[in-house]
CSV table of C-alpha atoms and ligand atoms in Angstrom, one decimal:
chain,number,residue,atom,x,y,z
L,1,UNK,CA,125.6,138.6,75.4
L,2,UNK,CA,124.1,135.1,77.0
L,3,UNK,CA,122.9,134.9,80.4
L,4,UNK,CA,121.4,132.0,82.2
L,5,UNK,CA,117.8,133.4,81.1
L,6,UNK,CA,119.1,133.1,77.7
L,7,UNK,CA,119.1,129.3,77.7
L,8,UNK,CA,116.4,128.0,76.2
L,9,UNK,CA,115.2,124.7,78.1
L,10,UNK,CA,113.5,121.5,76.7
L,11,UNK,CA,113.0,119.4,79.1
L,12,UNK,CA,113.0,114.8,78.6
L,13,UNK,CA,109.8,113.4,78.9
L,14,UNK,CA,111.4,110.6,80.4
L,15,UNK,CA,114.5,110.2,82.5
L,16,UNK,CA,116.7,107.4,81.1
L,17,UNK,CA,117.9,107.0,85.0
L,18,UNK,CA,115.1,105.2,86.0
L,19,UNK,CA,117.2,102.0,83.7
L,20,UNK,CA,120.8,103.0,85.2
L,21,UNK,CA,122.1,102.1,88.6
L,22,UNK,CA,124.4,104.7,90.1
L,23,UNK,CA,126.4,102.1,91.8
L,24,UNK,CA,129.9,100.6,90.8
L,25,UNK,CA,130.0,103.2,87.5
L,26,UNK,CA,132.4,102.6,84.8
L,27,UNK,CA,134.6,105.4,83.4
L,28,UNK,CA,132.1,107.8,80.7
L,29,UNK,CA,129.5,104.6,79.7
L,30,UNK,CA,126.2,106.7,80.6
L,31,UNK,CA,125.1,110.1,79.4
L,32,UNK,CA,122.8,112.1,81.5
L,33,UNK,CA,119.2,112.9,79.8
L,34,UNK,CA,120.3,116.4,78.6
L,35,UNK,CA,122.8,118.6,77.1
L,36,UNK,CA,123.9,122.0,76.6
L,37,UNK,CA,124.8,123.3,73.1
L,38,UNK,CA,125.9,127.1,72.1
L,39,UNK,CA,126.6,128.3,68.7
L,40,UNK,CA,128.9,131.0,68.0
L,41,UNK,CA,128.5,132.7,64.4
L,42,UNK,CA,129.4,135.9,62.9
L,43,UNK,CA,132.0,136.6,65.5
L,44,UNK,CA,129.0,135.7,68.7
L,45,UNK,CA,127.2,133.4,70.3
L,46,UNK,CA,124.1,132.2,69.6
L,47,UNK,CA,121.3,129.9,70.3
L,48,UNK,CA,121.7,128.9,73.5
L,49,UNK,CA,120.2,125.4,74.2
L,50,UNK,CA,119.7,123.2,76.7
L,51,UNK,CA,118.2,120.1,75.3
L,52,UNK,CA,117.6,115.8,75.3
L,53,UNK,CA,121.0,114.2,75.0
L,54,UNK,CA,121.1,113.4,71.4
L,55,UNK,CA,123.0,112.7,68.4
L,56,UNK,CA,124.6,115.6,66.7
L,57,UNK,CA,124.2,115.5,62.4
L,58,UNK,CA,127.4,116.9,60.9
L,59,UNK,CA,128.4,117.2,57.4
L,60,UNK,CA,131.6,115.1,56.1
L,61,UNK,CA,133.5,118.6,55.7
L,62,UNK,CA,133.2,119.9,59.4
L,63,UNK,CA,136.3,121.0,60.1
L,64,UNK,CA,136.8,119.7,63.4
L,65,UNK,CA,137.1,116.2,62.2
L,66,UNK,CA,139.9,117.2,59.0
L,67,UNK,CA,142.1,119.4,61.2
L,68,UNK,CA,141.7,119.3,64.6
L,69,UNK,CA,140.4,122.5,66.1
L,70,UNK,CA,139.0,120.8,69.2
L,71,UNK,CA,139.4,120.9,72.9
L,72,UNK,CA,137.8,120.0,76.1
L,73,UNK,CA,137.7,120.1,79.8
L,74,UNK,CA,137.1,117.4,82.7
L,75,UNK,CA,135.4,118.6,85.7
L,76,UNK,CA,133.3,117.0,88.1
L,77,UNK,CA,130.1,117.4,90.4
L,78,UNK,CA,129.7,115.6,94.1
L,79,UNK,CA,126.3,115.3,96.6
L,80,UNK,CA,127.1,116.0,100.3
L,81,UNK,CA,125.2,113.2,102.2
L,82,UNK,CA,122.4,115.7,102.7
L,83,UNK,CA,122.0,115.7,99.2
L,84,UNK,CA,123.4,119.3,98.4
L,85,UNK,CA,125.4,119.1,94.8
L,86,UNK,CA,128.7,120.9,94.4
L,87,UNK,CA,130.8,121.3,91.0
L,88,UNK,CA,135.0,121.1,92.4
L,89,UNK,CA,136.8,124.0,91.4
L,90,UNK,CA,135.0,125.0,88.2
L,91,UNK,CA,136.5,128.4,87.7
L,92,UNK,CA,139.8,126.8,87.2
L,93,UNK,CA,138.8,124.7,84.7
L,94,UNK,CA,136.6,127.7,82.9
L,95,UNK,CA,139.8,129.8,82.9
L,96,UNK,CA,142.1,127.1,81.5
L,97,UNK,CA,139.4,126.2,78.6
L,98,UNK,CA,140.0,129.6,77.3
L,99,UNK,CA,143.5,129.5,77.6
L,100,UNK,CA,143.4,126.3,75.5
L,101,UNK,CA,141.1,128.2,72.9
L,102,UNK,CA,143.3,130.8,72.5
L,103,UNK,CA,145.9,128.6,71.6
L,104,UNK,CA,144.2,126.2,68.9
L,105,UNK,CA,142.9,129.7,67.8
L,106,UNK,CA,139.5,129.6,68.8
L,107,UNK,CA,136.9,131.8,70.6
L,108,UNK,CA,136.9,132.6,73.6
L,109,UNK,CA,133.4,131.5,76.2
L,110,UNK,CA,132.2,133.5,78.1
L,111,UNK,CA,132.2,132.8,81.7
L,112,UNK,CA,128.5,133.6,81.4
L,113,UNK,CA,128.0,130.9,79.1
L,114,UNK,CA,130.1,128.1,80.8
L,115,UNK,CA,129.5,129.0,84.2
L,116,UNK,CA,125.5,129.5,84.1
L,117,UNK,CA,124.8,127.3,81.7
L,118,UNK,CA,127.0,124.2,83.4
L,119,UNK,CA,125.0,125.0,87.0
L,120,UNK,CA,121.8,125.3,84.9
L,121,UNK,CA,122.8,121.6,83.2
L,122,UNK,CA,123.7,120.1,86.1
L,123,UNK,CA,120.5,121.4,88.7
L,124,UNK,CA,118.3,119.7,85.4
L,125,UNK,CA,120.4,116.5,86.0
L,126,UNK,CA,121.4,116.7,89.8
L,127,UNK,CA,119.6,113.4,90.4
L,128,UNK,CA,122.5,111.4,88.3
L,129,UNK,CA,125.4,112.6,90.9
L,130,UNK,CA,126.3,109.3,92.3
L,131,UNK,CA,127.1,109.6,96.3
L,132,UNK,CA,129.2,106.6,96.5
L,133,UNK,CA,132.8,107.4,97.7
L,134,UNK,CA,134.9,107.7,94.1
L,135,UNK,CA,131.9,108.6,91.9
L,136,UNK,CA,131.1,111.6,90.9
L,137,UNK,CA,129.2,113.7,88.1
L,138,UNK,CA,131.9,113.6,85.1
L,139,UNK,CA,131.1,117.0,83.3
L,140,UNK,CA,132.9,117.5,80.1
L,141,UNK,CA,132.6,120.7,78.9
L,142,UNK,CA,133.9,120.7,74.9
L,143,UNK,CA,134.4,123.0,71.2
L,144,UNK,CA,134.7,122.6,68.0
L,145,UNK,CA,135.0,123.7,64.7
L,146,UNK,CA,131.6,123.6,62.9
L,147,UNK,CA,132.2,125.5,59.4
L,148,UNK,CA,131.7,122.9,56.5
L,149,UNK,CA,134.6,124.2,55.0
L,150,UNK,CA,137.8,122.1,53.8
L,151,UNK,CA,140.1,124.9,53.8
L,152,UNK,CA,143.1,125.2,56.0
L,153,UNK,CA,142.2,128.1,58.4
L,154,UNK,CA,140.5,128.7,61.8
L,155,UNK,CA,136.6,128.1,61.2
L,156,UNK,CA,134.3,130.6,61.3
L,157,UNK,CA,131.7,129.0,63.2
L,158,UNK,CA,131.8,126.7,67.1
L,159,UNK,CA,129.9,124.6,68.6
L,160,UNK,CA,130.2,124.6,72.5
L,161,UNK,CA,128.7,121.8,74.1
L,162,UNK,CA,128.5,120.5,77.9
L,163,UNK,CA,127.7,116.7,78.5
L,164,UNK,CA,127.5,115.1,81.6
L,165,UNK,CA,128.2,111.7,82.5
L,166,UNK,CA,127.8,109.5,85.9
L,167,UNK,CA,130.7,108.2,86.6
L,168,UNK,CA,133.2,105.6,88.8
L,169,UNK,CA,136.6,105.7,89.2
L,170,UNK,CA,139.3,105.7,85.8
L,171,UNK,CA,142.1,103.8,87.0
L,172,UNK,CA,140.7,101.0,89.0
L,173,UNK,CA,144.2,99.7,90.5
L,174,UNK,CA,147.9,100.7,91.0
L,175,UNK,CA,149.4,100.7,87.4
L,176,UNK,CA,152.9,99.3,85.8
L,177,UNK,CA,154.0,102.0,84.3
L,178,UNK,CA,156.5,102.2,81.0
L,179,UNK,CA,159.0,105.5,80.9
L,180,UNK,CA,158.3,106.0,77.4
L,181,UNK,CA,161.9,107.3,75.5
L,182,UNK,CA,161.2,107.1,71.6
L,183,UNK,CA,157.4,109.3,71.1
L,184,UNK,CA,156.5,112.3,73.0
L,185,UNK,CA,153.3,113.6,74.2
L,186,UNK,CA,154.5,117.3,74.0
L,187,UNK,CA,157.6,119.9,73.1
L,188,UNK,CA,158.1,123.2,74.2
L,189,UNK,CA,156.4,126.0,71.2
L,190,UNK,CA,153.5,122.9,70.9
L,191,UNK,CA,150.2,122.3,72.3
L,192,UNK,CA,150.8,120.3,75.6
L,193,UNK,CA,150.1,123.1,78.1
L,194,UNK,CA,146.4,123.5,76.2
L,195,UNK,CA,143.5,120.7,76.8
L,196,UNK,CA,143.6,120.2,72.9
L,197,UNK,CA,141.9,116.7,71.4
L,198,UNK,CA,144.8,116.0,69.9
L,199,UNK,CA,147.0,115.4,71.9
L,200,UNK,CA,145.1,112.4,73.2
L,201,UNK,CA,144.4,111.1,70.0
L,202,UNK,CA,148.2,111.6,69.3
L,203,UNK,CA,149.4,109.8,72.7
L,204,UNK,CA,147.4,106.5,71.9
L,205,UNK,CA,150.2,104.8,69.5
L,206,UNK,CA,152.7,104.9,72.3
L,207,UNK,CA,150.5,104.1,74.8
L,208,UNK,CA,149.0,100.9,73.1
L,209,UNK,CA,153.0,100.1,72.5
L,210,UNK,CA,153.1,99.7,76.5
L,211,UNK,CA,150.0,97.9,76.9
L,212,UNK,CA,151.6,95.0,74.3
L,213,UNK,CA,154.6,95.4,76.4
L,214,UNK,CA,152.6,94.7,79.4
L,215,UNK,CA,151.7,98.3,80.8
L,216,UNK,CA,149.1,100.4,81.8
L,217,UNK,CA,150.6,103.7,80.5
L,218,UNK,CA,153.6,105.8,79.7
L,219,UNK,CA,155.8,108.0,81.6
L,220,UNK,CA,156.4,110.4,79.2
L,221,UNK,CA,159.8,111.9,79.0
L,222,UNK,CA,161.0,115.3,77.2
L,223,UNK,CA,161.0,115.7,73.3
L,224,UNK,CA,164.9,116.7,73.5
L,225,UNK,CA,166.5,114.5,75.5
L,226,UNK,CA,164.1,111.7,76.5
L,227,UNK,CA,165.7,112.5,80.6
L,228,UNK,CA,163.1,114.9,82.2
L,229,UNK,CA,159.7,113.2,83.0
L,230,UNK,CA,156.9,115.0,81.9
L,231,UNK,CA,153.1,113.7,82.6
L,232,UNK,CA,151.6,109.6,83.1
L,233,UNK,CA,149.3,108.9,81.0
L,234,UNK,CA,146.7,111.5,80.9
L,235,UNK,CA,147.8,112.6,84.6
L,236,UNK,CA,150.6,114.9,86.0
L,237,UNK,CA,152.8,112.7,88.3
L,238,UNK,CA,154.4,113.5,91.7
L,239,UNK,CA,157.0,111.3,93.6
L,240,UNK,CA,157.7,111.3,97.0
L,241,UNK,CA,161.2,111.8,97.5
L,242,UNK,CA,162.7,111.3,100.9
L,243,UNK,CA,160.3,114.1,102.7
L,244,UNK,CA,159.6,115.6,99.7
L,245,UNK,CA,156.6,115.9,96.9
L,246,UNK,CA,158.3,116.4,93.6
L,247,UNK,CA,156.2,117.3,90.1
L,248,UNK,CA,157.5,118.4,87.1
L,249,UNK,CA,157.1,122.1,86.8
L,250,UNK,CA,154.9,124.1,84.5
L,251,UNK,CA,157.5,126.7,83.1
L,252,UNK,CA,158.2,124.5,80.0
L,253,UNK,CA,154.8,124.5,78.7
L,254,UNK,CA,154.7,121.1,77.8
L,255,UNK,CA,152.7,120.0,81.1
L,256,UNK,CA,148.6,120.4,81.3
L,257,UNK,CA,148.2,122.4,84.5
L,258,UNK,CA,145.8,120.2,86.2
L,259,UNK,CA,143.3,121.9,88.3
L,260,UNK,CA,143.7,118.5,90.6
L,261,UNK,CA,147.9,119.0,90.5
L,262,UNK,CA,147.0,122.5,92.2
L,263,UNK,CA,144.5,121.0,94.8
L,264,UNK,CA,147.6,118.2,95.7
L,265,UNK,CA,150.1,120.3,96.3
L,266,UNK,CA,148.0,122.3,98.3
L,267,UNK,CA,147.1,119.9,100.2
L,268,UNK,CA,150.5,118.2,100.3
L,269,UNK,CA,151.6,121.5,101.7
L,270,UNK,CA,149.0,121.1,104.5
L,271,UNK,CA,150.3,118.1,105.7
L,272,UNK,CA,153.5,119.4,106.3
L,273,UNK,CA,155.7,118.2,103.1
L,274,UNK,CA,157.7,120.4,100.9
L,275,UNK,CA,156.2,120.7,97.7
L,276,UNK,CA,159.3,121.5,94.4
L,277,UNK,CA,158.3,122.2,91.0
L,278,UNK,CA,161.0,121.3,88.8
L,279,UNK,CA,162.6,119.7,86.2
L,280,UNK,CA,162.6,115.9,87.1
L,281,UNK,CA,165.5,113.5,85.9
L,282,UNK,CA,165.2,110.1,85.2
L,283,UNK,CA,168.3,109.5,87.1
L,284,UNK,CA,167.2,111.8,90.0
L,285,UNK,CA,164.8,109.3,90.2
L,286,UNK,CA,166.2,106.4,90.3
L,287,UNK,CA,169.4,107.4,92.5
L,288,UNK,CA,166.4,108.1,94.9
L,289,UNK,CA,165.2,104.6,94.2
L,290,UNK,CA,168.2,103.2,95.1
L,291,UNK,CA,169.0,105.2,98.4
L,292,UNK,CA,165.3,103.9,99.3
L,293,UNK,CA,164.4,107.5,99.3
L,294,UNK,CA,161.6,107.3,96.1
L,295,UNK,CA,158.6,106.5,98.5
L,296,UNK,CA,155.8,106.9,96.3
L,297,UNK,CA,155.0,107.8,92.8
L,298,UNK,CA,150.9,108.5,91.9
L,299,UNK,CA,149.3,110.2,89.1
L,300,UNK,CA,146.9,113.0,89.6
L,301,UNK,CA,144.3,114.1,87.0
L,302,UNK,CA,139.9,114.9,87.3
L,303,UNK,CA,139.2,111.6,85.8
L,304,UNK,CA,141.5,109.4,87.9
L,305,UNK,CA,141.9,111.5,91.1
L,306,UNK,CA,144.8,110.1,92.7
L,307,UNK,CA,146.3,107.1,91.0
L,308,UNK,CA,149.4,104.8,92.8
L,309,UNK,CA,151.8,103.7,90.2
L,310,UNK,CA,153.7,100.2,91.8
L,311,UNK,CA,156.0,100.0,89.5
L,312,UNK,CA,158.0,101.9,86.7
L,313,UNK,CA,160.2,100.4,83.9
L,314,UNK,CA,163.4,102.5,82.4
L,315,UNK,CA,165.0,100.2,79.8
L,316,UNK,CA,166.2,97.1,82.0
L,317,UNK,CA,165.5,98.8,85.3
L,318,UNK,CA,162.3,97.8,87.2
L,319,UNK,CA,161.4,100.2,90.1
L,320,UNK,CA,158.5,98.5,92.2
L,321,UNK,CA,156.4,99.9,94.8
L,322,UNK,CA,154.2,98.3,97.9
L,323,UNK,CA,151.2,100.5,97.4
L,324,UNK,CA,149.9,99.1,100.5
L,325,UNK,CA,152.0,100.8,103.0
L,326,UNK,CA,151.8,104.0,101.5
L,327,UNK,CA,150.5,106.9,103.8
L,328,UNK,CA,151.3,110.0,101.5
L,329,UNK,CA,148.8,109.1,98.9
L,330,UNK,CA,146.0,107.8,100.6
L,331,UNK,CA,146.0,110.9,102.9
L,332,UNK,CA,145.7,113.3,99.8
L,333,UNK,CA,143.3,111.5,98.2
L,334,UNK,CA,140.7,111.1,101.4
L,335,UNK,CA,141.5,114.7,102.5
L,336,UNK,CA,140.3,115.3,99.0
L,337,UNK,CA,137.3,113.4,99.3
L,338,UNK,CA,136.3,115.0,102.5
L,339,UNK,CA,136.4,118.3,100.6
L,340,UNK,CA,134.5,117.0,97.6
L,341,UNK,CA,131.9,115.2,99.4
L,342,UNK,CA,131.5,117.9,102.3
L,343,UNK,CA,132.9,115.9,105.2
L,344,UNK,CA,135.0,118.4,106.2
L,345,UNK,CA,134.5,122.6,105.8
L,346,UNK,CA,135.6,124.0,102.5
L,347,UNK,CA,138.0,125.9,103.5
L,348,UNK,CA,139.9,126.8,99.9
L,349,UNK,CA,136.4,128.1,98.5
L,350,UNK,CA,136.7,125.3,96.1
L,351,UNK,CA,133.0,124.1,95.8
L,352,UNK,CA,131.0,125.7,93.8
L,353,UNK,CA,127.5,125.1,94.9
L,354,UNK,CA,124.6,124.7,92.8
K,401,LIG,C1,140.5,114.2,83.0
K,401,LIG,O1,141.2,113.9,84.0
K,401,LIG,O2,139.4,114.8,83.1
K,401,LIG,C2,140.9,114.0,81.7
K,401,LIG,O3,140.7,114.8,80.9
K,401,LIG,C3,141.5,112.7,81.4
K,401,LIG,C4,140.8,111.9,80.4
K,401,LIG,C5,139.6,111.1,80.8
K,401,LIG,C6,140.9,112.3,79.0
């Protein structure tokens, strides 16, 4: 079994950072100067590495690329302004990275190997966590298949890897949104629930079908009935219904249970609204519209935290927002930040520190 003192450690020679300037990031440009890579063989891991970010050599026939066996996480790391790092809620995100893997048929990580070996990443790179308020240390945990092996069946051997990447805010500003009624992201019995490549590689079509339109993303709606909204791009959504938070519920398993969804609606909670997980109509949501009762809509997710969506298009009917006079939103999101970037006490136990 790997432990921390497992990982072997090559160190850069040189730190790329010294040509990067942690201010005003983009989304996943820059690469930290090392990486993490474990290889699981013969029904273990093995050869535990932490090493110079580099390219990986793969042959043509790795299976990952022909059928899919793939999956990831999004997590990320913040610096108190006394310099202290701090990883948000990584347990969650360990925890539902197996629970993908065990649905895409793959093995599980052990928390040994995830856990340790992020920290261990991370305290090699700590000097790449940006401290400007919506930046943070983007860690994306990822497997994949690795036999070279065109058959149709679950690969013998993984590869688990852990990059890290200094990072700015995703969405940059409120987004139109299309509610998206001919493809679907997910159906109950499919993948949607797990963090599986695929199903982002399998959501761009649509998606680029909104941008010609005019959009930023999709609401997607249910594979039966095209009525019950589902997730916003790559976020879950909430709307703020009279004094109400409203987000589609999990039970359906079409819905990736964001480890950000669960920090909102705690914090929602907090503040004093009542927080329903349900089954969300279309209609509901615009009769709301219409009463002046749908307040606000946002999208939640790692990458773009909190996200105000100012307007949404069903067929002919435009639903538009002013963003600017929103106070539910905002309030989430710098509650949030005071958490991440240690403003306030932690008092969920959801910083991990390093
Ligand atoms: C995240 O929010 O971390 C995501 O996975 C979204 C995306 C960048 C794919």
């Amino acid at each position: 079994m790997i432990a921390a003192e497992h990982f072997n450690i090559t160190k850069v020679k040189y730190s790329k950072l010294t040509d990067i300037n942690l201010e005003n990031l983009p989304f996943g440009k820059y690469f930290t100067d090392h990486m993490l890579e474990v290889d699981y063989e013969d029904g273990e891991w093995k050869k535990a590495e932490i090493k110079p970010y580099q390219p990986l050599v793969i042959d043509p026939s790795l299976a990952a690329i022909h059928y899919g066996q793939s999956i990831f996480e999004g997590i990320k790391a913040y610096k108190n302004a006394s310099g202290e790092a701090f990883i948000f809620r990584p347990l969650d995100n360990f925890k539902r990275f197996n629970i993908s893997a065990e649905r895409m048929q793959m093995p599980q990580v052990p928390e040994a190997i995830f856990m340790a070996g992020m920290k261990l990443l991370i305290e090699l790179d700590k000097d790449w966590i940006p401290q400007q308020e919506d930046h943070a240390l983007y860690i994306r945990p990822f497997m994949f298949s690795s036999d070279h092996m065109i058959g149709v069946r679950p690969s013998d051997k993984y590869k688990f890897m852990i990059i890290l990447s200094p990072t700015g805010p995703y969405y940059s500003a409120p987004m139109r949104i299309y509610v998206e009624e001919q493809y679907v992201r997910a159906v109950p019995g499919g993948v949607g629930y797990a963090k599986a490549a695929g199903n982002y590689g399998a959501a761009m079509y649509a998606t680029a079908e909104a941008k010609k339109k005019g959009y930023d993303q999709v609401l997607w709606t249910d594979a039966f009935e095209h009525k019950y909204v589902q997730e916003c791009g790559t976020m879950n959504v909430f709307f703020i219904i009279g004094n109400k938070a409203i987000t589609p519920g999990l039970e359906t398993g079409t819905i990736l249970a964001g480890v950000t969804r669960d920090s909102v609606i705690t914090v929602l909670k907090e503040m004093g609204l009542e927080v329903e997980e349900k089954r969300l109509s279309i209609d509901e949501i615009i009769e709301a519209y219409k009463l002046g009762q749908l307040h606000e809509v946002f999208g939640t997710g790692t990458a773009a935290t909190i996200s105000p969506i100012k307007e949404l298009k069903y067929r002919d009917y435009v639903m538009e927002f002013d963003v600017d006079s929103w106070k539910t939103a905002p309030e989430v999101k710098s509650r949030l930040n005071d958490i991440r970037y240690g403003k306030v006490p932690d008092s969920h136990g959801w910083m991990e520190k390093i």
